[in-house]
Amino acid sequence: MKWMRPVFVAVVCLLGATRFLPVNSLSDYLNATNQYIQKNVRSLTTMALAQFLQEASYEDISKMVENLVALKNRCTAQEKLPECSKTEIYLLEDEMCAGKELSEKYGYADCCSQDEKNRHRCFFLRKRVDLGFLLHYDLKPEEECKAYKDDPEAVWNQYIYEIARRQPFLYTPTLLFHAQEYEKVVQACCSEENKLQCFQTKGTLVTNDLRWIHEIHKHLCRIAMGFGKRALRSGKVLYFSQQFPKMELATLLNVMPDLLGEQDGCCEGDVIECFRSRAELVSSMCSNQKAISSQFSNCCDKPVPERGECIFRSVREDAPQDLPPTEEKFIRAQDVCQRYADKKDGFLDEFVYEYSRKHQKVSGPVIRRVLEKYQDLLEKCCQTADPHQCYSRGEEEFQKILQESQARVQEDCAHFQKLGEDLYRQKYAISFTKQAPELPLTELTVHVERKTNDAAHCCMQPDEKQTACIERSANLLYGQICGFFANRSINPGVTNCCKSFAFKEPCFPSLKVDETYTPPAFSPELFTPNEDWCQLPDMELQRKKLKLLINLVKHKPQTPDDQLQTALTDFSDVVKKCCQASGPGACFVAEGPNLIAKLQGS
């Protein structure tokens, strides 16, 4: 792609690329996509830079944006300039590395010293999902409304900057769609008398939705980059078979190249390649809409980028009632090994397609375990003298996976109901920290809170939805712990779980104390409360106690769980006693040494 049009965009890219479907049938949508991108040049560039340089100030990002827009203007006037032949992502990185000042200021000079290929990988691996380094975005409605009235584009770009740096894996079209939704919130709330309440109510809906979608996009990138296209492909077949179960397999395979292609640019952070791939996918799906589903028929008339978001948010279609049992074709048939040998990947695609639409309420993670078990069974059985006798037990194996998943979820929800939210949180603070004490305190705190929130949400669901809810949530949580590529080595136990694409969820709960971990020397200052604790709101006080518990486990990983919980109770009792005393400071001074002695001896 050349810089022959506004920055990161070329008509030749969007209308002349051979990977698109015929232009004459789709030119209206592709033209609309091109016009939308041209209109949002600065926003796209801001997004790309902010996702790579999350620490950078808005002022520094804006300067780089202006430099890139100036380069675009030069390339528009003189297409044959040497720098205009580079792809957009490399020009973006050239700008980030243009001077030592910013690269040293934000700590990415090591990326700039590498060749283009390794430089890009280096920038990708710098992306952070633990956002403790970012200041809380403090919304001031009156100032926001005045700023929007004075300069709507500036507010739009500032919002994109703030969202992009907090959601570094969010796909371009989705981020711009949410920016449009947020602009509607601004327009509505700025006319309200109680602006703050309006922003808190309507803005929170947009923000929560954004965070959830970011989790999905991050997870898809983790699959593509950690386990390869085959794993991503089976995941796409699984999802779309459940979402649109009336679609024929041939139709699904026809759009598969576009389904897989979307991840390439989007996961690499190439905002224009991401937008182009989404346009390609949306065009393909709308061209095949009648063959796929009636559920998104109203989406294909919507403008950019709403069309794609509408399709992927469409309601799941009910599966046909007369679907034959999956086992007939894949377990009881005599020719399974022959079909598997003839076309292994195609055969497995067909299995995932048939099993997923037949088991529409079973979660994706569980079906992936069924698929892996089935593939292992075929690899083993097809080498035996009587393959059919061997693989015929597949039905029993599949049922066992479903039952184990359900039993694990029922046990977890029973714990949640029995313990209550606070004690459940403590339980997982202890278990997560014992399993991975090497993780930073802030990250462990996030994982524990997330696990607790997931249980609070999923365990309140009807029985038939509980298992799928917990399995999906655990899949995302453990995926986040594992991280991207093989660039993260926590300890041997966690690494072993992370190597498995399908069996992470049952693997993590089985982990015990990390025996390779060497605890730090006991630090009394981490466990010494003072009178400032008495002024904390209850929620903040609970957070501090949670962090104290995690730190205690980091120092005492071999201590039994009940002793750790008793130690936390002792600590809480001291805080309560001293905060109710006439002289809290003196009380803490008097009680502190005894408390430290108890904690140190636990």
Coordinates of C-alpha atoms in Angstrom, one line a residue:
M1 CA 0.0 0.0 0.0
K2 CA 1.4 3.4 -1.0
W3 CA 0.8 6.8 0.5
M4 CA -1.0 8.0 -2.6
R5 CA -4.0 9.4 -0.6
P6 CA -4.5 10.8 2.9
V7 CA -2.4 9.2 5.6
F8 CA -2.9 5.5 6.0
V9 CA -5.4 5.4 3.2
A10 CA -5.3 4.8 -0.5
V11 CA -8.1 4.5 -3.0
V12 CA -6.0 1.9 -4.7
C13 CA -6.0 0.0 -1.4
L14 CA -9.7 0.0 -0.8
L15 CA -11.0 -0.2 -4.4
G16 CA -8.2 -1.8 -6.3
A17 CA -6.9 -4.5 -3.9
T18 CA -7.2 -7.9 -5.5
R19 CA -8.3 -9.5 -2.2
F20 CA -11.6 -7.6 -2.4
L21 CA -14.7 -9.1 -4.0
P22 CA -15.5 -7.5 -7.4
V23 CA -15.7 -3.8 -7.2
N24 CA -18.7 -3.4 -9.4
S25 CA -20.9 -5.2 -6.8
L26 CA -19.5 -3.6 -3.7
S27 CA -18.2 -0.3 -4.9
D28 CA -20.8 1.7 -2.9
Y29 CA -19.7 0.3 0.4
L30 CA -16.1 0.4 -0.4
N31 CA -16.4 4.0 -1.5
A32 CA -18.2 4.8 1.7
T33 CA -15.4 3.1 3.7
N34 CA -12.8 5.1 1.9
Q35 CA -14.6 8.4 2.4
Y36 CA -15.1 7.6 6.1
I37 CA -11.4 6.9 6.6
Q38 CA -10.3 10.0 4.7
K39 CA -12.7 12.0 7.0
N40 CA -11.1 10.5 10.1
V41 CA -7.4 10.7 9.1
R42 CA -6.2 12.4 12.3
S43 CA -8.3 10.1 14.5
L44 CA -6.9 7.0 12.9
T45 CA -3.4 8.2 13.3
T46 CA -4.0 9.2 16.9
M47 CA -5.4 5.8 17.6
A48 CA -2.5 3.9 16.0
L49 CA 0.2 6.0 17.9
A50 CA -1.7 5.8 21.3
Q51 CA -2.1 2.1 21.1
F52 CA 1.7 1.6 20.6
L53 CA 2.9 4.5 22.9
Q54 CA 0.4 4.2 25.8
E55 CA 2.6 6.4 28.1
A56 CA 2.9 9.2 25.6
S57 CA 1.1 12.5 26.4
Y58 CA -1.6 13.8 24.1
E59 CA 0.6 16.7 23.2
D60 CA 3.4 14.4 22.0
I61 CA 1.0 12.2 20.1
S62 CA -0.5 15.2 18.4
K63 CA 2.9 16.5 17.2
M64 CA 3.6 13.1 15.6
V65 CA 0.1 13.1 14.0
E66 CA 0.8 16.5 12.4
N67 CA 4.2 15.3 11.1
L68 CA 2.5 12.3 9.5
V69 CA -0.2 14.4 8.0
A70 CA 2.5 16.6 6.5
L71 CA 4.2 13.6 5.1
K72 CA 0.9 12.5 3.5
N73 CA 0.6 15.9 1.9
R74 CA 4.1 15.6 0.4
C75 CA 3.3 12.1 -0.9
T76 CA 0.1 13.3 -2.4
A77 CA 2.0 15.9 -4.3
Q78 CA 5.0 13.7 -5.2
E79 CA 4.2 10.0 -5.1
K80 CA 7.7 8.9 -6.1
L81 CA 9.5 10.3 -3.0
P82 CA 11.5 7.3 -1.5
E83 CA 9.6 7.5 1.8
C84 CA 6.2 7.2 0.1
S85 CA 6.9 3.7 -1.0
K86 CA 6.9 2.3 2.5
T87 CA 3.8 0.7 4.1
E88 CA 1.9 2.8 6.6
I89 CA 2.9 0.8 9.7
Y90 CA 6.6 1.3 9.0
L91 CA 6.1 5.0 8.3
L92 CA 4.3 5.2 11.6
E93 CA 7.2 3.5 13.4
D94 CA 9.7 5.7 11.5
E95 CA 8.0 8.7 13.0
M96 CA 8.0 7.3 16.5
C97 CA 11.7 6.7 16.2
A98 CA 12.5 10.0 14.4
G99 CA 14.3 11.6 17.3
K100 CA 15.9 10.3 20.5
E101 CA 14.0 12.7 22.8
L102 CA 10.7 10.8 22.7
S103 CA 12.2 7.3 22.5
E104 CA 14.3 7.9 25.6
K105 CA 11.5 9.8 27.4
Y106 CA 9.1 6.9 27.0
G107 CA 11.6 4.1 27.1
Y108 CA 11.3 2.5 23.7
A109 CA 14.8 3.4 22.3
D110 CA 15.6 -0.4 22.3
C111 CA 12.8 -0.9 19.7
C112 CA 14.1 1.9 17.5
S113 CA 17.5 0.3 17.3
Q114 CA 16.2 -2.9 15.6
D115 CA 15.5 -3.6 12.0
E116 CA 12.0 -3.0 10.7
K117 CA 10.7 -6.5 11.2
N118 CA 12.0 -6.9 14.8
R119 CA 11.2 -3.3 15.5
H120 CA 7.5 -3.9 14.9
R121 CA 7.5 -7.0 17.1
C122 CA 9.2 -5.0 19.8
F123 CA 6.6 -2.3 19.7
F124 CA 3.8 -4.9 19.8
L125 CA 5.3 -6.6 22.9
R126 CA 5.4 -3.2 24.7
K127 CA 1.6 -3.0 24.7
R128 CA 0.4 -3.2 28.3
V129 CA -3.0 -4.3 29.7
D130 CA -2.1 -3.5 33.3
L131 CA -3.0 0.2 33.3
G132 CA -1.7 1.2 36.7
F133 CA 0.8 3.5 35.0
L134 CA -2.1 5.6 33.6
L135 CA -3.8 8.3 35.5
H136 CA -7.6 7.9 36.1
Y137 CA -9.5 9.7 33.4
D138 CA -11.4 12.3 35.5
L139 CA -14.4 13.5 33.5
K140 CA -15.5 17.0 34.2
P141 CA -18.9 17.4 32.4
E142 CA -19.0 21.2 32.3
E143 CA -15.5 21.4 30.9
E144 CA -16.3 18.6 28.5
C145 CA -19.4 20.3 27.2
K146 CA -17.7 23.7 26.8
A147 CA -14.8 22.0 24.9
Y148 CA -17.2 20.1 22.7
K149 CA -19.0 23.3 21.8
D150 CA -15.8 25.1 21.0
D151 CA -14.1 22.3 19.1
P152 CA -15.9 19.0 18.6
E153 CA -13.1 17.4 16.6
A154 CA -10.6 18.1 19.4
V155 CA -12.9 16.4 21.9
W156 CA -13.4 13.5 19.5
N157 CA -9.6 13.0 19.1
Q158 CA -8.9 13.4 22.8
Y159 CA -11.5 10.7 23.6
I160 CA -9.9 8.4 20.9
Y161 CA -6.5 9.0 22.4
E162 CA -7.7 8.1 26.0
I163 CA -9.6 5.0 24.8
A164 CA -6.9 3.7 22.5
R165 CA -4.1 3.8 25.1
R166 CA -6.4 2.0 27.5
Q167 CA -7.5 -0.6 25.0
P168 CA -4.3 -1.3 22.9
F169 CA -5.7 -4.3 21.1
L170 CA -9.1 -2.9 20.2
Y171 CA -9.8 -3.1 16.4
T172 CA -9.9 0.2 14.5
P173 CA -13.6 0.1 13.3
T174 CA -14.8 -0.9 16.7
L175 CA -13.0 1.9 18.5
L176 CA -14.3 4.5 16.0
F177 CA -17.8 3.1 16.3
H178 CA -17.6 3.6 20.1
A179 CA -16.2 7.1 19.6
Q180 CA -19.3 7.9 17.6
E181 CA -21.5 6.4 20.4
Y182 CA -19.7 8.5 23.0
E183 CA -20.2 11.6 20.9
K184 CA -23.9 10.9 21.0
V185 CA -23.6 10.7 24.8
V186 CA -21.9 14.1 24.8
Q187 CA -24.5 15.7 22.6
A188 CA -27.3 14.3 24.8
C189 CA -25.8 15.0 28.2
C190 CA -24.6 18.5 27.5
S191 CA -28.3 19.5 27.1
E192 CA -29.2 18.0 30.5
E193 CA -29.4 19.9 33.7
N194 CA -27.7 17.1 35.7
K195 CA -24.8 16.5 33.3
L196 CA -22.7 14.4 35.7
Q197 CA -25.5 11.9 36.3
C198 CA -26.2 11.7 32.6
F199 CA -22.5 11.1 31.7
Q200 CA -22.2 8.5 34.5
T201 CA -25.3 6.6 33.4
K202 CA -25.0 6.7 29.6
G203 CA -21.2 7.0 29.4
T204 CA -20.7 3.9 31.6
L205 CA -22.7 1.8 29.2
V206 CA -20.4 2.7 26.3
T207 CA -17.3 2.2 28.4
N208 CA -18.3 -1.2 29.8
D209 CA -19.2 -2.4 26.3
L210 CA -15.9 -1.2 25.0
R211 CA -13.9 -3.0 27.7
W212 CA -15.8 -6.3 27.0
I213 CA -15.2 -6.1 23.2
H214 CA -11.5 -5.3 23.9
E215 CA -11.2 -8.5 25.9
I216 CA -12.6 -10.4 22.9
H217 CA -10.2 -8.8 20.4
K218 CA -7.2 -9.3 22.7
H219 CA -8.1 -12.9 23.1
L220 CA -8.5 -13.5 19.4
C221 CA -5.0 -11.9 18.8
R222 CA -3.6 -14.1 21.6
I223 CA -5.0 -17.2 19.8
A224 CA -3.7 -16.1 16.4
M225 CA -0.2 -15.2 17.6
G226 CA 0.2 -17.8 20.3
F227 CA -1.4 -20.9 18.7
G228 CA -1.5 -20.1 14.9
K229 CA -4.0 -19.9 12.2
R230 CA -5.3 -23.5 12.6
A231 CA -6.4 -22.7 16.2
L232 CA -7.9 -19.4 15.1
R233 CA -9.7 -21.1 12.2
S234 CA -11.3 -23.8 14.4
G235 CA -12.4 -21.0 16.8
K236 CA -14.0 -19.1 13.9
V237 CA -15.8 -22.2 12.7
L238 CA -17.0 -22.9 16.2
Y239 CA -18.3 -19.4 16.8
F240 CA -20.1 -18.9 13.5
S241 CA -21.6 -22.4 13.5
Q242 CA -23.2 -21.6 16.9
Q243 CA -24.2 -18.0 15.9
F244 CA -25.6 -18.8 12.5
P245 CA -26.4 -22.6 12.7
K246 CA -28.6 -22.6 9.6
M247 CA -25.6 -21.6 7.4
E248 CA -24.2 -24.4 5.2
L249 CA -20.6 -25.4 5.9
A250 CA -19.7 -24.5 2.3
T251 CA -20.9 -20.9 2.9
L252 CA -18.9 -20.7 6.1
L253 CA -15.8 -21.9 4.4
N254 CA -16.4 -19.4 1.5
V255 CA -16.1 -16.5 3.9
M256 CA -13.4 -18.1 6.0
P257 CA -10.5 -16.3 4.3
D258 CA -12.0 -13.0 5.2
L259 CA -12.8 -14.1 8.7
L260 CA -9.1 -15.1 9.2
G261 CA -7.8 -12.1 7.3
E262 CA -9.3 -9.6 9.8
Q263 CA -6.9 -10.6 12.5
D264 CA -3.7 -9.9 10.5
G265 CA -3.7 -6.1 10.4
C266 CA -5.9 -5.7 13.5
C267 CA -3.6 -7.7 15.8
E268 CA -0.5 -6.2 14.4
G269 CA -1.7 -2.7 15.1
D270 CA -1.9 -1.6 11.4
V271 CA -5.0 0.5 11.7
I272 CA -5.6 0.8 8.0
E273 CA -5.0 -2.8 7.2
C274 CA -7.5 -3.5 10.0
F275 CA -10.1 -1.2 8.6
R276 CA -9.5 -2.7 5.1
S277 CA -9.9 -6.2 6.4
R278 CA -13.1 -5.4 8.2
A279 CA -14.5 -3.8 5.1
E280 CA -13.6 -6.9 3.1
L281 CA -15.2 -9.2 5.7
V282 CA -18.4 -7.1 6.0
S283 CA -18.7 -7.0 2.2
S284 CA -18.3 -10.8 2.0
M285 CA -20.9 -11.4 4.7
C286 CA -23.4 -9.0 3.2
S287 CA -22.9 -10.5 -0.2
N288 CA -23.8 -13.9 1.3
Q289 CA -26.3 -12.6 3.8
K290 CA -29.3 -14.8 2.7
A291 CA -27.1 -17.9 2.8
I292 CA -25.7 -17.0 6.2
S293 CA -28.7 -15.7 8.3
S294 CA -31.7 -13.5 8.3
Q295 CA -30.6 -12.2 11.8
F296 CA -28.4 -9.4 10.3
S297 CA -30.4 -8.5 7.2
N298 CA -31.1 -5.0 8.5
C299 CA -27.3 -4.4 9.1
C300 CA -26.2 -4.4 5.5
D301 CA -27.8 -1.0 4.8
K302 CA -26.1 0.7 7.7
P303 CA -23.2 3.2 7.2
V304 CA -19.5 2.7 8.1
P305 CA -18.5 1.5 10.7
E306 CA -22.0 0.6 12.1
R307 CA -22.5 -2.1 9.5
G308 CA -19.8 -4.4 10.8
E309 CA -20.6 -3.8 14.5
C310 CA -24.3 -4.5 13.8
I311 CA -23.4 -7.9 12.1
F312 CA -21.2 -9.0 15.0
R313 CA -23.8 -8.0 17.6
S314 CA -26.7 -9.7 15.9
V315 CA -28.8 -12.1 18.0
R316 CA -27.9 -15.8 17.8
E317 CA -30.1 -17.8 15.6
D318 CA -31.9 -20.9 16.8
A319 CA -30.5 -24.1 15.4
P320 CA -32.7 -26.3 13.2
Q321 CA -34.6 -28.9 15.2
D322 CA -33.8 -31.8 12.9
L323 CA -30.0 -31.8 13.1
P324 CA -28.7 -35.4 13.1
P325 CA -26.5 -36.6 16.1
T326 CA -22.9 -35.7 15.5
E327 CA -21.9 -39.2 16.7
E328 CA -23.6 -40.9 13.6
K329 CA -21.1 -39.4 11.2
F330 CA -17.9 -39.0 13.4
I331 CA -18.1 -41.8 15.9
R332 CA -20.3 -44.7 14.7
A333 CA -19.3 -44.5 11.0
Q334 CA -16.8 -47.1 9.7
D335 CA -14.9 -44.8 7.3
V336 CA -13.9 -42.1 9.8
C337 CA -10.1 -42.8 9.6
Q338 CA -10.2 -42.8 5.8
R339 CA -12.0 -39.4 5.7
Y340 CA -9.6 -38.0 8.3
A341 CA -6.6 -39.2 6.3
D342 CA -7.9 -37.8 3.1
K343 CA -8.4 -34.2 4.3
K344 CA -7.5 -33.8 7.9
D345 CA -8.2 -30.0 8.4
G346 CA -11.3 -30.2 6.3
F347 CA -12.6 -33.2 8.3
L348 CA -11.9 -31.4 11.6
D349 CA -13.7 -28.2 10.3
E350 CA -16.7 -30.4 9.5
F351 CA -16.6 -32.0 12.9
V352 CA -16.5 -28.6 14.7
Y353 CA -19.3 -27.2 12.5
E354 CA -21.6 -30.2 13.1
Y355 CA -20.8 -30.5 16.9
S356 CA -21.1 -26.7 17.5
R357 CA -24.5 -26.2 15.9
K358 CA -25.8 -29.4 17.5
H359 CA -24.5 -28.2 21.0
Q360 CA -25.4 -24.5 20.7
K361 CA -25.5 -23.9 24.5
V362 CA -22.1 -25.5 25.2
S363 CA -19.3 -22.9 25.6
G364 CA -16.5 -22.5 23.1
P365 CA -13.8 -23.5 25.5
V366 CA -15.5 -26.8 26.2
I367 CA -16.0 -27.6 22.5
R368 CA -12.4 -26.9 21.9
R369 CA -11.5 -29.5 24.5
V370 CA -13.9 -31.9 22.8
L371 CA -12.2 -31.2 19.5
E372 CA -8.7 -31.8 20.9
K373 CA -9.8 -35.0 22.6
Y374 CA -11.4 -36.2 19.3
Q375 CA -8.2 -35.4 17.3
D376 CA -6.0 -37.2 19.8
L377 CA -8.4 -40.1 19.7
L378 CA -8.2 -40.3 15.9
E379 CA -4.4 -40.0 15.8
K380 CA -4.2 -42.9 18.2
C381 CA -7.0 -45.1 17.0
C382 CA -6.3 -44.9 13.3
Q383 CA -3.0 -46.6 13.9
T384 CA -4.6 -49.6 15.5
A385 CA -5.8 -52.9 14.0
D386 CA -9.4 -52.1 14.8
P387 CA -9.9 -48.3 14.5
H388 CA -13.6 -48.3 14.8
Q389 CA -13.6 -50.3 18.1
C390 CA -11.0 -47.8 19.4
Y391 CA -12.6 -44.5 18.4
S392 CA -16.2 -45.6 19.2
R393 CA -15.6 -44.6 22.8
G394 CA -15.4 -41.0 21.7
E395 CA -19.0 -40.4 22.6
E396 CA -18.2 -41.4 26.2
E397 CA -15.1 -39.2 26.2
F398 CA -17.1 -36.2 25.0
Q399 CA -19.7 -36.7 27.7
K400 CA -17.0 -36.9 30.3
I401 CA -15.6 -33.5 29.3
L402 CA -19.1 -31.9 29.5
Q403 CA -19.7 -33.5 32.9
E404 CA -16.3 -32.4 34.3
S405 CA -16.9 -28.8 33.2
Q406 CA -20.3 -28.7 34.8
A407 CA -19.1 -30.3 38.0
R408 CA -16.2 -27.8 38.2
V409 CA -18.6 -24.8 37.7
Q410 CA -21.1 -26.1 40.2
E411 CA -18.4 -26.6 42.8
D412 CA -17.1 -23.0 42.2
C413 CA -20.5 -21.5 42.4
A414 CA -21.3 -23.5 45.6
H415 CA -18.2 -22.0 47.1
F416 CA -19.3 -18.5 46.1
Q417 CA -22.8 -19.0 47.6
K418 CA -21.4 -20.5 50.8
L419 CA -18.5 -18.1 51.4
G420 CA -20.0 -14.8 50.1
E421 CA -18.1 -12.3 48.0
D422 CA -15.5 -11.2 50.5
L423 CA -14.3 -14.7 51.6
Y424 CA -14.5 -15.9 48.0
R425 CA -12.2 -13.1 47.1
Q426 CA -9.8 -14.1 49.8
K427 CA -9.8 -17.7 48.7
Y428 CA -8.7 -16.7 45.2
A429 CA -6.2 -14.1 46.5
I430 CA -4.5 -17.0 48.3
S431 CA -4.7 -19.6 45.5
F432 CA -3.7 -17.3 42.6
T433 CA -0.8 -15.9 44.6
K434 CA 0.4 -19.4 45.6
Q435 CA 0.2 -20.5 42.0
A436 CA 2.0 -17.5 40.5
P437 CA 3.7 -15.5 43.3
E438 CA 6.1 -14.0 40.7
L439 CA 3.3 -11.8 39.3
P440 CA 3.2 -8.2 40.4
L441 CA 0.9 -7.2 43.2
T442 CA -1.2 -5.0 41.0
E443 CA -1.8 -7.7 38.4
L444 CA -2.7 -10.3 41.0
T445 CA -5.2 -7.9 42.5
V446 CA -6.8 -7.3 39.1
H447 CA -7.1 -11.1 38.4
V448 CA -8.6 -11.8 41.9
E449 CA -11.2 -9.0 41.5
R450 CA -12.0 -10.2 38.0
K451 CA -12.5 -13.8 39.2
T452 CA -14.8 -12.6 42.0
N453 CA -16.8 -10.4 39.7
D454 CA -17.2 -13.2 37.1
A455 CA -18.5 -15.5 39.8
A456 CA -20.9 -12.8 41.1
H457 CA -22.3 -12.5 37.6
C458 CA -22.2 -16.0 36.3
C459 CA -23.3 -17.8 39.5
M460 CA -26.5 -15.7 39.5
Q461 CA -27.4 -17.0 36.0
P462 CA -30.0 -19.8 35.5
D463 CA -28.4 -23.3 35.7
E464 CA -28.4 -23.9 32.0
K465 CA -26.3 -20.7 31.4
Q466 CA -24.0 -20.9 34.4
T467 CA -21.4 -23.3 32.9
A468 CA -21.0 -21.5 29.6
C469 CA -20.7 -18.1 31.5
I470 CA -18.0 -19.3 33.9
E471 CA -16.1 -21.2 31.1
R472 CA -16.0 -18.2 28.8
S473 CA -14.9 -15.9 31.7
A474 CA -12.2 -18.3 32.9
N475 CA -10.9 -18.7 29.3
L476 CA -10.4 -14.9 29.0
L477 CA -8.9 -14.6 32.5
Y478 CA -6.4 -17.4 32.2
G479 CA -5.5 -16.2 28.7
Q480 CA -4.7 -12.8 30.1
I481 CA -2.4 -14.4 32.8
C482 CA -0.7 -16.4 30.0
G483 CA 0.0 -13.3 27.9
F484 CA 1.2 -13.2 24.3
F485 CA 3.6 -15.5 22.4
A486 CA 6.2 -17.2 24.6
N487 CA 7.4 -13.8 25.9
R488 CA 6.1 -14.4 29.4
S489 CA 7.5 -17.1 31.6
I490 CA 6.0 -17.0 35.1
N491 CA 6.9 -20.4 36.5
P492 CA 7.0 -24.0 35.2
G493 CA 3.5 -24.8 36.4
V494 CA 1.8 -21.8 34.8
T495 CA 3.8 -22.2 31.6
N496 CA 2.6 -25.8 31.3
C497 CA -1.0 -24.7 31.6
C498 CA -0.5 -21.9 29.1
K499 CA 1.0 -24.2 26.5
S500 CA -2.5 -25.8 26.1
F501 CA -4.9 -24.1 23.8
A502 CA -7.9 -26.1 25.0
F503 CA -7.2 -27.3 28.5
K504 CA -6.1 -24.1 30.3
E505 CA -9.3 -23.9 32.3
P506 CA -9.1 -27.3 34.0
C507 CA -5.3 -27.0 34.3
F508 CA -5.1 -23.7 36.4
P509 CA -7.3 -24.8 39.3
S510 CA -5.2 -27.9 39.7
L511 CA -2.0 -25.9 40.3
K512 CA -0.5 -26.1 43.7
V513 CA 2.1 -23.9 45.4
D514 CA 5.0 -22.9 43.1
E515 CA 7.9 -24.8 44.6
T516 CA 10.5 -22.9 42.4
Y517 CA 9.6 -19.6 44.1
T518 CA 12.0 -18.0 46.6
P519 CA 10.0 -15.6 48.9
P520 CA 11.5 -12.2 49.7
A521 CA 12.8 -11.3 53.1
F522 CA 9.9 -10.3 55.4
S523 CA 9.2 -6.6 55.2
P524 CA 7.3 -5.3 58.3
E525 CA 6.5 -2.0 56.6
L526 CA 4.2 -3.8 54.1
F527 CA 2.0 -5.0 57.1
T528 CA 2.0 -1.9 59.4
P529 CA -1.3 0.0 59.4
N530 CA -1.6 3.5 60.7
E531 CA -4.3 6.1 61.6
D532 CA -4.6 7.1 57.9
W533 CA -6.4 3.8 57.4
C534 CA -9.3 5.0 59.6
Q535 CA -10.1 7.7 57.0
L536 CA -10.4 5.3 54.1
P537 CA -13.8 4.6 52.4
D538 CA -14.9 1.1 53.0
M539 CA -14.1 0.0 49.4
E540 CA -10.6 1.4 49.5
L541 CA -10.1 -0.3 52.9
Q542 CA -11.1 -3.6 51.5
R543 CA -8.6 -3.1 48.6
K544 CA -5.8 -2.5 51.0
K545 CA -6.6 -5.6 53.0
L546 CA -6.7 -7.6 49.8
K547 CA -3.2 -6.3 48.8
L548 CA -2.0 -7.1 52.3
L549 CA -3.2 -10.7 52.0
I550 CA -1.5 -11.1 48.6
N551 CA 1.7 -9.7 50.0
L552 CA 1.5 -12.0 53.0
V553 CA 1.1 -15.0 50.6
K554 CA 4.1 -13.8 48.6
H555 CA 6.2 -13.8 51.8
K556 CA 4.6 -17.0 53.2
P557 CA 3.5 -19.2 50.3
Q558 CA 3.8 -22.5 52.2
T559 CA 1.5 -21.3 55.0
P560 CA -1.8 -23.2 55.0
D561 CA -4.8 -21.2 53.7
D562 CA -6.7 -21.2 57.0
Q563 CA -3.7 -19.7 58.8
L564 CA -3.4 -17.0 56.2
Q565 CA -7.1 -16.1 56.6
T566 CA -6.7 -16.1 60.4
A567 CA -3.8 -13.7 60.0
L568 CA -6.0 -11.4 57.8
T569 CA -8.7 -11.5 60.5
D570 CA -6.2 -10.5 63.2
F571 CA -5.1 -7.6 61.0
S572 CA -8.7 -6.5 60.4
D573 CA -9.4 -6.7 64.2
V574 CA -6.5 -4.5 65.0
V575 CA -7.5 -1.9 62.4
K576 CA -11.1 -1.9 63.7
K577 CA -10.0 -1.7 67.3
C578 CA -7.6 1.2 66.8
C579 CA -9.9 3.2 64.5
Q580 CA -12.5 3.1 67.3
A581 CA -10.0 4.1 70.0
S582 CA -9.8 7.6 71.3
G583 CA -6.2 7.8 70.1
P584 CA -5.9 5.7 66.9
G585 CA -2.2 6.7 66.4
A586 CA -1.1 5.5 69.8
C587 CA -3.2 2.3 69.5
F588 CA -1.5 1.4 66.2
V589 CA 1.9 2.1 67.7
A590 CA 1.1 -0.2 70.7
E591 CA -0.6 -3.0 68.7
G592 CA 1.8 -2.9 65.7
P593 CA 4.7 -5.0 67.0
N594 CA 2.3 -7.8 68.3
L595 CA 0.6 -7.8 64.9
I596 CA 3.8 -8.0 63.0
A597 CA 5.0 -10.8 65.2
K598 CA 1.8 -12.8 64.5
L599 CA 2.0 -12.2 60.8
Q600 CA 5.7 -13.1 60.6
G601 CA 5.0 -16.3 62.6
S602 CA 2.0 -17.4 60.5

